[in-house]
Each structure stands twice: as C-alpha cells, then as structure tokens.
PDB file of C-alpha atoms in Angstrom:
ATOM      1  CA  MET A   1     108.713 113.833  98.282  1.00  0.00           C
ATOM      2  CA  THR A   2     108.239 111.781  95.043  1.00  0.00           C
ATOM      3  CA  SER A   3     111.123 109.888  93.353  1.00  0.00           C
ATOM      4  CA  MET A   4     110.756 108.873  89.876  1.00  0.00           C
ATOM      5  CA  TRP A   5     112.512 105.549  88.894  1.00  0.00           C
ATOM      6  CA  PRO A   6     113.079 104.147  85.316  1.00  0.00           C
ATOM      7  CA  SER A   7     110.954 100.961  84.286  1.00  0.00           C
ATOM      8  CA  PRO A   8     113.125  99.888  80.981  1.00  0.00           C
ATOM      9  CA  ALA A   9     111.829  97.742  78.153  1.00  0.00           C
ATOM     10  CA  LYS A  10     113.496  94.547  77.046  1.00  0.00           C
ATOM     11  CA  LEU A  11     114.099  92.820  73.956  1.00  0.00           C
ATOM     12  CA  ASN A  12     114.462  89.183  73.249  1.00  0.00           C
ATOM     13  CA  LEU A  13     117.477  89.208  70.817  1.00  0.00           C
ATOM     14  CA  PHE A  14     117.012  85.517  70.094  1.00  0.00           C
ATOM     15  CA  LEU A  15     114.608  82.849  71.679  1.00  0.00           C
ATOM     16  CA  TYR A  16     114.723  79.297  71.077  1.00  0.00           C
ATOM     17  CA  ILE A  17     112.461  76.632  72.723  1.00  0.00           C
ATOM     18  CA  THR A  18     114.452  73.557  73.643  1.00  0.00           C
ATOM     19  CA  GLY A  19     111.662  71.339  75.149  1.00  0.00           C
ATOM     20  CA  GLN A  20     108.402  70.935  77.002  1.00  0.00           C
ATOM     21  CA  ARG A  21     108.407  70.279  80.861  1.00  0.00           C
ATOM     22  CA  ALA A  22     106.155  67.847  82.480  1.00  0.00           C
ATOM     23  CA  ASP A  23     104.441  70.817  84.215  1.00  0.00           C
ATOM     24  CA  GLY A  24     103.467  72.527  80.900  1.00  0.00           C
ATOM     25  CA  TYR A  25     106.144  75.034  80.900  1.00  0.00           C
ATOM     26  CA  HIS A  26     108.730  75.319  78.227  1.00  0.00           C
ATOM     27  CA  ASN A  27     112.445  75.161  78.491  1.00  0.00           C
ATOM     28  CA  LEU A  28     114.110  78.060  76.566  1.00  0.00           C
ATOM     29  CA  GLN A  29     117.419  79.618  75.674  1.00  0.00           C
ATOM     30  CA  THR A  30     116.939  83.369  75.180  1.00  0.00           C
ATOM     31  CA  LEU A  31     119.037  86.569  75.147  1.00  0.00           C
ATOM     32  CA  PHE A  32     117.711  89.537  77.189  1.00  0.00           C
ATOM     33  CA  GLN A  33     118.944  92.936  76.353  1.00  0.00           C
ATOM     34  CA  PHE A  34     117.542  96.150  77.858  1.00  0.00           C
ATOM     35  CA  VAL A  35     116.640  99.195  75.799  1.00  0.00           C
ATOM     36  CA  ASP A  36     116.849 102.884  76.767  1.00  0.00           C
ATOM     37  CA  TYR A  37     113.150 103.387  76.674  1.00  0.00           C
ATOM     38  CA  GLY A  38     110.493 102.307  79.025  1.00  0.00           C
ATOM     39  CA  ASP A  39     107.824 103.381  81.633  1.00  0.00           C
ATOM     40  CA  SER A  40     108.649 105.352  84.890  1.00  0.00           C
ATOM     41  CA  LEU A  41     107.333 104.933  88.422  1.00  0.00           C
ATOM     42  CA  GLY A  42     106.958 107.678  91.095  1.00  0.00           C
ATOM     43  CA  PHE A  43     107.286 106.583  94.812  1.00  0.00           C
ATOM     44  CA  THR A  44     105.987 108.712  97.749  1.00  0.00           C
ATOM     45  CA  VAL A  45     106.731 106.948 100.839  1.00  0.00           C
ATOM     46  CA  ARG A  46     103.968 106.996 103.638  1.00  0.00           C
ATOM     47  CA  ASP A  47     103.887 107.031 107.362  1.00  0.00           C
ATOM     48  CA  ASP A  48     101.658 103.983 107.490  1.00  0.00           C
ATOM     49  CA  ASN A  49     101.478 100.652 105.787  1.00  0.00           C
ATOM     50  CA  GLY A  50      99.267 101.612 102.975  1.00  0.00           C
ATOM     51  CA  ILE A  51     100.126 100.637  99.473  1.00  0.00           C
ATOM     52  CA  ASN A  52      98.374 102.742  96.851  1.00  0.00           C
ATOM     53  CA  LEU A  53      98.617 102.740  93.046  1.00  0.00           C
ATOM     54  CA  LEU A  54      97.235 106.048  92.086  1.00  0.00           C
ATOM     55  CA  THR A  55      97.167 105.627  88.345  1.00  0.00           C
ATOM     56  CA  PRO A  56      95.219 102.431  87.691  1.00  0.00           C
ATOM     57  CA  ILE A  57      95.321 100.717  84.266  1.00  0.00           C
ATOM     58  CA  ASP A  58      92.130 100.141  82.593  1.00  0.00           C
ATOM     59  CA  GLY A  59      90.944  96.668  82.876  1.00  0.00           C
ATOM     60  CA  VAL A  60      93.532  95.629  85.486  1.00  0.00           C
ATOM     61  CA  PRO A  61      92.096  95.737  89.159  1.00  0.00           C
ATOM     62  CA  ASN A  62      94.972  97.344  91.342  1.00  0.00           C
ATOM     63  CA  GLU A  63      95.269  94.346  93.480  1.00  0.00           C
ATOM     64  CA  GLN A  64      95.973  92.109  90.298  1.00  0.00           C
ATOM     65  CA  ASN A  65      98.469  94.597  89.188  1.00  0.00           C
ATOM     66  CA  LEU A  66     102.045  93.453  89.396  1.00  0.00           C
ATOM     67  CA  ILE A  67     103.005  96.980  90.600  1.00  0.00           C
ATOM     68  CA  VAL A  68     100.883  96.478  93.860  1.00  0.00           C
ATOM     69  CA  ARG A  69     101.646  92.703  94.003  1.00  0.00           C
ATOM     70  CA  ALA A  70     105.397  93.383  94.038  1.00  0.00           C
ATOM     71  CA  ALA A  71     105.134  96.122  96.731  1.00  0.00           C
ATOM     72  CA  ARG A  72     102.876  93.846  98.918  1.00  0.00           C
ATOM     73  CA  LEU A  73     105.392  91.183  98.467  1.00  0.00           C
ATOM     74  CA  LEU A  74     108.353  93.150  99.512  1.00  0.00           C
ATOM     75  CA  GLN A  75     106.234  94.420 102.580  1.00  0.00           C
ATOM     76  CA  GLN A  76     105.232  91.064 103.726  1.00  0.00           C
ATOM     77  CA  HIS A  77     108.613  89.738 103.465  1.00  0.00           C
ATOM     78  CA  VAL A  78     110.140  92.427 105.509  1.00  0.00           C
ATOM     79  CA  ILE A  79     107.467  92.066 108.138  1.00  0.00           C
ATOM     80  CA  LYS A  80     107.562  88.445 108.238  1.00  0.00           C
ATOM     81  CA  SER A  81     111.447  88.336 108.517  1.00  0.00           C
ATOM     82  CA  GLY A  82     111.585  90.486 111.503  1.00  0.00           C
ATOM     83  CA  GLU A  83     115.066  91.624 110.675  1.00  0.00           C
ATOM     84  CA  LEU A  84     113.929  95.282 110.761  1.00  0.00           C
ATOM     85  CA  ALA A  85     112.538  97.357 113.704  1.00  0.00           C
ATOM     86  CA  PRO A  86     108.869  98.038 113.292  1.00  0.00           C
ATOM     87  CA  ARG A  87     108.421 100.847 110.943  1.00  0.00           C
ATOM     88  CA  SER A  88     105.981 102.151 108.335  1.00  0.00           C
ATOM     89  CA  LEU A  89     106.247 100.469 104.973  1.00  0.00           C
ATOM     90  CA  GLY A  90     103.793 102.224 102.832  1.00  0.00           C
ATOM     91  CA  VAL A  91     103.919 103.944  99.418  1.00  0.00           C
ATOM     92  CA  ASP A  92     101.880 105.844  97.067  1.00  0.00           C
ATOM     93  CA  ILE A  93     102.767 104.769  93.438  1.00  0.00           C
ATOM     94  CA  THR A  94     102.154 106.423  90.127  1.00  0.00           C
ATOM     95  CA  LEU A  95     102.867 104.980  86.750  1.00  0.00           C
ATOM     96  CA  ASN A  96     103.722 106.674  83.548  1.00  0.00           C
ATOM     97  CA  LYS A  97     103.050 104.223  80.945  1.00  0.00           C
ATOM     98  CA  ARG A  98     104.664 104.204  77.590  1.00  0.00           C
ATOM     99  CA  LEU A  99     105.086 100.483  76.797  1.00  0.00           C
ATOM    100  CA  PRO A 100     102.391  98.765  75.171  1.00  0.00           C
ATOM    101  CA  MET A 101     100.808  96.011  77.253  1.00  0.00           C
ATOM    102  CA  GLY A 102     101.249  92.449  75.721  1.00  0.00           C
ATOM    103  CA  GLY A 103     103.790  93.526  73.525  1.00  0.00           C
ATOM    104  CA  GLY A 104     106.717  91.185  74.367  1.00  0.00           C
ATOM    105  CA  LEU A 105     108.788  94.183  75.786  1.00  0.00           C
ATOM    106  CA  GLY A 106     108.406  93.034  79.300  1.00  0.00           C
ATOM    107  CA  GLY A 107     106.447  95.965  80.699  1.00  0.00           C
ATOM    108  CA  GLY A 108     104.716  94.343  83.614  1.00  0.00           C
ATOM    109  CA  SER A 109     107.481  92.399  84.791  1.00  0.00           C
ATOM    110  CA  SER A 110     109.883  95.422  84.395  1.00  0.00           C
ATOM    111  CA  ASN A 111     107.365  97.595  86.577  1.00  0.00           C
ATOM    112  CA  ALA A 112     107.508  94.756  89.215  1.00  0.00           C
ATOM    113  CA  ALA A 113     111.408  94.823  89.391  1.00  0.00           C
ATOM    114  CA  THR A 114     111.391  98.559  89.689  1.00  0.00           C
ATOM    115  CA  VAL A 115     108.896  98.409  92.559  1.00  0.00           C
ATOM    116  CA  LEU A 116     111.304  95.962  94.132  1.00  0.00           C
ATOM    117  CA  ILE A 117     114.600  97.850  93.625  1.00  0.00           C
ATOM    118  CA  ALA A 118     112.993 101.142  94.481  1.00  0.00           C
ATOM    119  CA  LEU A 119     111.149 100.135  97.677  1.00  0.00           C
ATOM    120  CA  ASN A 120     114.072  98.128  99.014  1.00  0.00           C
ATOM    121  CA  TYR A 121     115.996 101.350  98.647  1.00  0.00           C
ATOM    122  CA  LEU A 122     113.422 103.886  99.948  1.00  0.00           C
ATOM    123  CA  TRP A 123     112.233 101.523 102.717  1.00  0.00           C
ATOM    124  CA  GLN A 124     116.019 100.826 103.684  1.00  0.00           C
ATOM    125  CA  CYS A 125     115.395  96.966 103.749  1.00  0.00           C
ATOM    126  CA  GLY A 126     118.649  95.962 102.932  1.00  0.00           C
ATOM    127  CA  LEU A 127     118.111  93.104 100.631  1.00  0.00           C
ATOM    128  CA  SER A 128     120.432  92.165  98.047  1.00  0.00           C
ATOM    129  CA  ASP A 129     119.510  91.964  94.146  1.00  0.00           C
ATOM    130  CA  ARG A 130     119.743  88.260  94.254  1.00  0.00           C
ATOM    131  CA  GLN A 131     117.145  88.169  97.336  1.00  0.00           C
ATOM    132  CA  LEU A 132     114.941  90.540  95.424  1.00  0.00           C
ATOM    133  CA  ALA A 133     115.277  88.419  92.314  1.00  0.00           C
ATOM    134  CA  GLU A 134     114.040  85.353  94.286  1.00  0.00           C
ATOM    135  CA  LEU A 135     111.147  87.245  95.345  1.00  0.00           C
ATOM    136  CA  GLY A 136     110.533  88.500  91.944  1.00  0.00           C
ATOM    137  CA  VAL A 137     110.252  85.268  90.273  1.00  0.00           C
ATOM    138  CA  THR A 138     107.211  84.277  92.275  1.00  0.00           C
ATOM    139  CA  LEU A 139     105.567  87.313  90.294  1.00  0.00           C
ATOM    140  CA  GLY A 140     106.779  86.031  86.743  1.00  0.00           C
ATOM    141  CA  ALA A 141     109.577  84.516  85.203  1.00  0.00           C
ATOM    142  CA  ASP A 142     110.951  87.524  83.447  1.00  0.00           C
ATOM    143  CA  VAL A 143     110.996  89.716  86.768  1.00  0.00           C
ATOM    144  CA  PRO A 144     114.532  88.444  87.613  1.00  0.00           C
ATOM    145  CA  VAL A 145     116.518  89.740  84.713  1.00  0.00           C
ATOM    146  CA  PHE A 146     114.960  93.318  85.394  1.00  0.00           C
ATOM    147  CA  VAL A 147     115.978  92.963  89.034  1.00  0.00           C
ATOM    148  CA  MET A 148     119.494  91.637  88.343  1.00  0.00           C
ATOM    149  CA  GLY A 149     119.733  94.527  85.813  1.00  0.00           C
ATOM    150  CA  HIS A 150     122.296  93.146  83.311  1.00  0.00           C
ATOM    151  CA  ALA A 151     121.913  91.642  79.883  1.00  0.00           C
ATOM    152  CA  ALA A 152     121.736  88.049  80.177  1.00  0.00           C
ATOM    153  CA  LEU A 153     121.382  84.705  78.366  1.00  0.00           C
ATOM    154  CA  ALA A 154     118.290  82.957  80.060  1.00  0.00           C
ATOM    155  CA  GLU A 155     117.707  79.401  80.206  1.00  0.00           C
ATOM    156  CA  GLY A 156     115.035  77.045  81.961  1.00  0.00           C
ATOM    157  CA  ILE A 157     111.919  78.823  81.999  1.00  0.00           C
ATOM    158  CA  GLY A 158     113.928  82.190  81.570  1.00  0.00           C
ATOM    159  CA  ASP A 159     114.866  82.170  85.321  1.00  0.00           C
ATOM    160  CA  ILE A 160     118.499  80.760  85.008  1.00  0.00           C
ATOM    161  CA  LEU A 161     120.647  83.695  84.189  1.00  0.00           C
ATOM    162  CA  HIS A 162     124.164  83.928  82.698  1.00  0.00           C
ATOM    163  CA  PRO A 163     125.395  87.742  82.214  1.00  0.00           C
ATOM    164  CA  ALA A 164     126.139  88.653  78.802  1.00  0.00           C
ATOM    165  CA  SER A 165     127.405  91.556  76.635  1.00  0.00           C
ATOM    166  CA  PRO A 166     125.817  91.684  73.257  1.00  0.00           C
ATOM    167  CA  GLN A 167     126.586  94.656  70.893  1.00  0.00           C
ATOM    168  CA  GLU A 168     124.696  97.692  71.924  1.00  0.00           C
ATOM    169  CA  LYS A 169     122.942  98.351  68.652  1.00  0.00           C
ATOM    170  CA  TRP A 170     120.167 100.906  67.876  1.00  0.00           C
ATOM    171  CA  TYR A 171     116.599  99.360  67.380  1.00  0.00           C
ATOM    172  CA  LEU A 172     113.376 100.422  65.741  1.00  0.00           C
ATOM    173  CA  VAL A 173     110.751  98.724  67.813  1.00  0.00           C
ATOM    174  CA  ALA A 174     107.327  98.739  66.294  1.00  0.00           C
ATOM    175  CA  HIS A 175     103.846  97.578  67.461  1.00  0.00           C
ATOM    176  CA  PRO A 176     101.492  95.941  64.979  1.00  0.00           C
ATOM    177  CA  GLY A 177      98.398  97.051  66.921  1.00  0.00           C
ATOM    178  CA  VAL A 178      97.247  93.632  68.081  1.00  0.00           C
ATOM    179  CA  THR A 179      97.652  91.805  71.462  1.00  0.00           C
ATOM    180  CA  ILE A 180      99.040  88.208  71.316  1.00  0.00           C
ATOM    181  CA  PRO A 181      98.103  86.176  74.203  1.00  0.00           C
ATOM    182  CA  THR A 182     101.028  83.860  75.121  1.00  0.00           C
ATOM    183  CA  PRO A 183      98.754  80.851  75.110  1.00  0.00           C
ATOM    184  CA  ALA A 184      97.986  81.598  71.382  1.00  0.00           C
ATOM    185  CA  ILE A 185     101.515  80.797  70.464  1.00  0.00           C
ATOM    186  CA  PHE A 186     102.448  78.118  73.089  1.00  0.00           C
ATOM    187  CA  GLY A 187      99.333  76.291  72.338  1.00  0.00           C
ATOM    188  CA  ASP A 188      99.827  76.008  68.618  1.00  0.00           C
ATOM    189  CA  ALA A 189     100.605  72.561  67.514  1.00  0.00           C
ATOM    190  CA  GLU A 190     103.017  73.816  64.870  1.00  0.00           C
ATOM    191  CA  LEU A 191     105.405  75.568  67.468  1.00  0.00           C
ATOM    192  CA  CYS A 192     108.879  74.333  67.449  1.00  0.00           C
ATOM    193  CA  ARG A 193     109.680  72.907  70.733  1.00  0.00           C
ATOM    194  CA  ASN A 194     112.894  70.983  70.277  1.00  0.00           C
ATOM    195  CA  THR A 195     115.473  73.404  69.052  1.00  0.00           C
ATOM    196  CA  PRO A 196     119.003  71.776  70.187  1.00  0.00           C
ATOM    197  CA  ILE A 197     120.334  73.234  73.221  1.00  0.00           C
ATOM    198  CA  ARG A 198     123.760  75.070  72.471  1.00  0.00           C
ATOM    199  CA  SER A 199     126.682  76.630  74.335  1.00  0.00           C
ATOM    200  CA  ILE A 200     126.693  80.384  75.133  1.00  0.00           C
ATOM    201  CA  ASP A 201     129.399  80.771  72.552  1.00  0.00           C
ATOM    202  CA  GLU A 202     127.908  79.176  69.861  1.00  0.00           C
ATOM    203  CA  LEU A 203     124.387  80.975  70.373  1.00  0.00           C
ATOM    204  CA  LEU A 204     126.096  84.439  70.530  1.00  0.00           C
ATOM    205  CA  ASN A 205     128.028  83.599  67.245  1.00  0.00           C
ATOM    206  CA  SER A 206     125.153  82.221  65.326  1.00  0.00           C
ATOM    207  CA  PRO A 207     122.322  84.124  63.317  1.00  0.00           C
ATOM    208  CA  TYR A 208     119.872  85.081  65.838  1.00  0.00           C
ATOM    209  CA  ALA A 209     116.027  83.923  65.477  1.00  0.00           C
ATOM    210  CA  ASN A 210     112.782  83.432  67.322  1.00  0.00           C
ATOM    211  CA  ASP A 211     110.960  80.312  67.425  1.00  0.00           C
ATOM    212  CA  CYS A 212     107.747  81.887  68.301  1.00  0.00           C
ATOM    213  CA  GLU A 213     107.922  84.158  65.179  1.00  0.00           C
ATOM    214  CA  PRO A 214     106.538  81.813  62.561  1.00  0.00           C
ATOM    215  CA  ILE A 215     103.468  81.179  64.674  1.00  0.00           C
ATOM    216  CA  ALA A 216     102.822  84.848  65.333  1.00  0.00           C
ATOM    217  CA  ARG A 217     103.220  85.437  61.554  1.00  0.00           C
ATOM    218  CA  LYS A 218     101.010  82.748  60.573  1.00  0.00           C
ATOM    219  CA  ARG A 219      98.162  83.612  62.992  1.00  0.00           C
ATOM    220  CA  PHE A 220      98.357  87.612  63.136  1.00  0.00           C
ATOM    221  CA  SER A 221      98.379  89.135  59.627  1.00  0.00           C
ATOM    222  CA  GLU A 222      99.310  92.463  61.305  1.00  0.00           C
ATOM    223  CA  VAL A 223     102.649  90.864  62.508  1.00  0.00           C
ATOM    224  CA  GLU A 224     103.359  89.488  59.150  1.00  0.00           C
ATOM    225  CA  GLN A 225     102.831  92.561  57.455  1.00  0.00           C
ATOM    226  CA  LEU A 226     105.018  94.375  59.949  1.00  0.00           C
ATOM    227  CA  VAL A 227     107.976  92.129  59.884  1.00  0.00           C
ATOM    228  CA  SER A 228     107.943  92.017  55.992  1.00  0.00           C
ATOM    229  CA  TRP A 229     107.881  95.550  55.808  1.00  0.00           C
ATOM    230  CA  LEU A 230     110.942  95.874  58.346  1.00  0.00           C
ATOM    231  CA  LEU A 231     112.865  93.042  56.559  1.00  0.00           C
ATOM    232  CA  GLU A 232     113.251  95.324  53.573  1.00  0.00           C
ATOM    233  CA  TYR A 233     115.684  97.510  55.665  1.00  0.00           C
ATOM    234  CA  ALA A 234     117.205  95.628  58.384  1.00  0.00           C
ATOM    235  CA  PRO A 235     117.564  92.245  60.209  1.00  0.00           C
ATOM    236  CA  SER A 236     114.086  92.124  62.064  1.00  0.00           C
ATOM    237  CA  ARG A 237     112.536  89.703  64.460  1.00  0.00           C
ATOM    238  CA  LEU A 238     109.723  89.198  66.893  1.00  0.00           C
ATOM    239  CA  THR A 239     110.506  89.764  70.557  1.00  0.00           C
ATOM    240  CA  GLY A 240     109.174  87.357  73.045  1.00  0.00           C
ATOM    241  CA  THR A 241     105.918  85.912  72.107  1.00  0.00           C
ATOM    242  CA  GLY A 242     105.174  89.274  70.519  1.00  0.00           C
ATOM    243  CA  ALA A 243     103.435  91.462  69.328  1.00  0.00           C
ATOM    244  CA  CYS A 244     106.228  93.777  68.871  1.00  0.00           C
ATOM    245  CA  VAL A 245     108.898  93.485  66.212  1.00  0.00           C
ATOM    246  CA  PHE A 246     112.217  95.236  66.335  1.00  0.00           C
ATOM    247  CA  ALA A 247     114.876  95.952  63.449  1.00  0.00           C
ATOM    248  CA  GLU A 248     118.492  96.348  64.142  1.00  0.00           C
ATOM    249  CA  PHE A 249     120.796  99.116  63.078  1.00  0.00           C
ATOM    250  CA  ASP A 250     124.289 100.270  63.824  1.00  0.00           C
ATOM    251  CA  THR A 251     123.341 103.953  64.219  1.00  0.00           C
ATOM    252  CA  GLU A 252     120.574 105.875  65.605  1.00  0.00           C
ATOM    253  CA  SER A 253     120.192 108.178  62.328  1.00  0.00           C
ATOM    254  CA  ALA A 254     119.785 104.982  60.380  1.00  0.00           C
ATOM    255  CA  ALA A 255     116.944 103.763  62.687  1.00  0.00           C
ATOM    256  CA  ARG A 256     115.216 107.184  62.591  1.00  0.00           C
ATOM    257  CA  GLN A 257     115.408 107.383  58.883  1.00  0.00           C
ATOM    258  CA  ILE A 258     113.271 104.365  58.502  1.00  0.00           C
ATOM    259  CA  LEU A 259     110.852 105.201  61.265  1.00  0.00           C
ATOM    260  CA  ASN A 260     110.373 108.565  59.690  1.00  0.00           C
ATOM    261  CA  GLN A 261     109.357 107.076  56.234  1.00  0.00           C
ATOM    262  CA  ALA A 262     107.187 104.313  57.939  1.00  0.00           C
ATOM    263  CA  PRO A 263     103.947 103.999  56.671  1.00  0.00           C
ATOM    264  CA  ALA A 264     101.022 105.492  58.891  1.00  0.00           C
ATOM    265  CA  TRP A 265      99.960 102.221  60.326  1.00  0.00           C
ATOM    266  CA  VAL A 266     103.440 101.671  61.873  1.00  0.00           C
ATOM    267  CA  ASN A 267     103.634 102.984  65.586  1.00  0.00           C
ATOM    268  CA  GLY A 268     107.066 102.587  66.861  1.00  0.00           C
ATOM    269  CA  PHE A 269     110.028 104.335  68.556  1.00  0.00           C
ATOM    270  CA  VAL A 270     113.920 104.262  68.364  1.00  0.00           C
ATOM    271  CA  ALA A 271     116.028 103.392  71.175  1.00  0.00           C
ATOM    272  CA  GLN A 272     119.412 101.902  71.897  1.00  0.00           C
ATOM    273  CA  GLY A 273     120.186  98.393  73.344  1.00  0.00           C
ATOM    274  CA  ILE A 274     121.935  98.721  76.766  1.00  0.00           C
ATOM    275  CA  ASN A 275     123.560  95.990  78.726  1.00  0.00           C
ATOM    276  CA  LEU A 276     123.116  97.695  82.083  1.00  0.00           C
ATOM    277  CA  SER A 277     119.673  98.672  82.896  1.00  0.00           C
ATOM    278  CA  SER A 278     118.828 102.240  83.250  1.00  0.00           C
ATOM    279  CA  LEU A 279     117.108 101.196  86.532  1.00  0.00           C
ATOM    280  CA  HIS A 280     120.488 100.285  87.839  1.00  0.00           C
ATOM    281  CA  ARG A 281     122.175 103.074  86.541  1.00  0.00           C
ATOM    282  CA  TYR A 282     119.695 105.524  88.310  1.00  0.00           C
ATOM    283  CA  ARG A 283     119.986 103.749  91.568  1.00  0.00           C
ATOM    284  CA  ALA A 284     123.821 103.986  91.238  1.00  0.00           C
ATOM    285  CA  GLU A 285     123.636 107.753  90.899  1.00  0.00           C
ATOM    286  CA  LEU A 286     121.204 108.011  93.765  1.00  0.00           C
ATOM    287  CA  MET A 287     123.762 106.198  96.012  1.00  0.00           C
ATOM    288  CA  ARG A 288     126.708 108.025  94.867  1.00  0.00           C
ATOM    289  CA  VAL A 289     124.817 111.327  95.409  1.00  0.00           C
ATOM    290  CA  SER A 290     123.814 110.024  98.913  1.00  0.00           C
ATOM    291  CA  ASP A 291     127.420 108.951  99.785  1.00  0.00           C
ATOM    292  CA  LYS A 292     128.758 112.454  98.938  1.00  0.00           C
ATOM    293  CA  ALA A 293     126.078 114.090 101.023  1.00  0.00           C
TER     294      ALA A 293
END
C-alpha cells in the first residue's frame, strides 16, 4: 500500500551573513518558517532492499537525487548499526513536484527530510528526529530544520537550530522565472558578509531583511522586477539565495487579491506560514490512528 507524505516549502523570513569561514562556507543568522504548500512523496515498502524513484526529475540522475540518497543513507545506517533484526529495507518512491527547483524554498532538502521521517516510520527503524537530523546534515545544511519540523532561528552554516514561533502570516510566493545558482550570490564581491551577530530577541523584534537580496536584484533583472512590483502592495523579500520572492499579508483574502491582479508574467501561489511542519502533523496523525487501532 502506498502512503503519501507532505514535503513542505520553507521561507527564510530573514537572512543575515555574519562572516566567512576558513573552509569557504559562510556563517548565517536566518529564520526558517514552513508554509502550508509543497511537494508530496509516495512510499510503497518493498520485500527486498531495492530503492527506486519511479518519477525521476529531468536532468537529475536518480542516484544523485536527494530523495534516493536520503533513502540509501538511512538504509545503510540501519544495516551498519545492526540494531534491528535483518529485514527488508526497500521502497518504491513517487514524487509529486510542485515546488520550483532552485527557488530558495528548500524543495530538495524538504524531500530528503520527508524520506528520512517517512522511512524511519515505515521501516520501523526507531531513530529519533535528532538522530535523523544528524544524518540529514550530511546531505545538506537545510535538511535538519525540515527533519526537526519546527520554525527555527538557524546559526552557523544553518545547522545550529533554536526553535522560534514567528507570526503565522499569509504569503504570496512568486517565482521570477529564472534559476539563481547559489555560487552566483556568494561569489559576488559586493555581497555583505559582516552583518553583526544579534541576539534572538533583537533579531525577532527588528525589521526583517535578506543580505542576499541586493545581489540577486542587481544580477537578475527578473528578480528586481518582481520585488519592485510586490513592494507596491506589501513588505516583500527574497527567500534564501532566491529566486523566489514573497510578500506578507495578514489575511488569505488580501494575498489572493494581489495574486489575482498580478501581471501575466508572475507565477505564484498563496500559502500560510506554519511553525509546525505539515510533515510532522501528518506523522502525528498516523501515530494517533495507529495507537487507537
């Protein structure tokens, strides 16, 4: 039987670059919040150890896809640990892709986290979310926040998480139709890399901004056009290193009103910010039903 699990998007409500490390990575302070919109993944447990992605993504070989890599990572970890009796740890996976690739919404990282959470449950591995997050960070710095499932202030390279509870506003999230390679932002000499480190309280009570946004707007005219248009209606910012931009509203109707009058070149959706991931809500419901049974 196939079970369908949510793989929600995230927004960086703010993103500040506080320094560059000796290894070339950058230290950040960023606020992650999930939105009630995203991809979904279907899982059918196999009676062997085969791991198959039945809906490949164009241009991404399956073995390089974070979905397959996450499944193999968990499988190999469980087998090597020897904590479980020998059993089949195989799965067929399908992906319903709604999030744009390279949009700054965390689609790939979210997919990987959903694989780890879902297969830990379906294979009955018994790992904690923290153990899964420790595995997930080897796949990408954003994977742990999706695994832990709660809005968070992230520091370091994005892997040091402090739970947070920002307002659950409504967002119009729009894609400018271009893909922004992360190196295009972090390789720009004009990128601000020395924003002062601030306390959580100070960050949450100051106007939000994204240090990557000026570079994205300078280098990509489509981003500049989209941000400029959205700013006419509501506070708007880049998420992550882009390319998606979001505008925040107090109500769903206000957000939808602006989307409905958007120019033809705007491709977007409306969703509510949520501090508890829909992935974790789904798992909790499965466990509740299972306990009743």
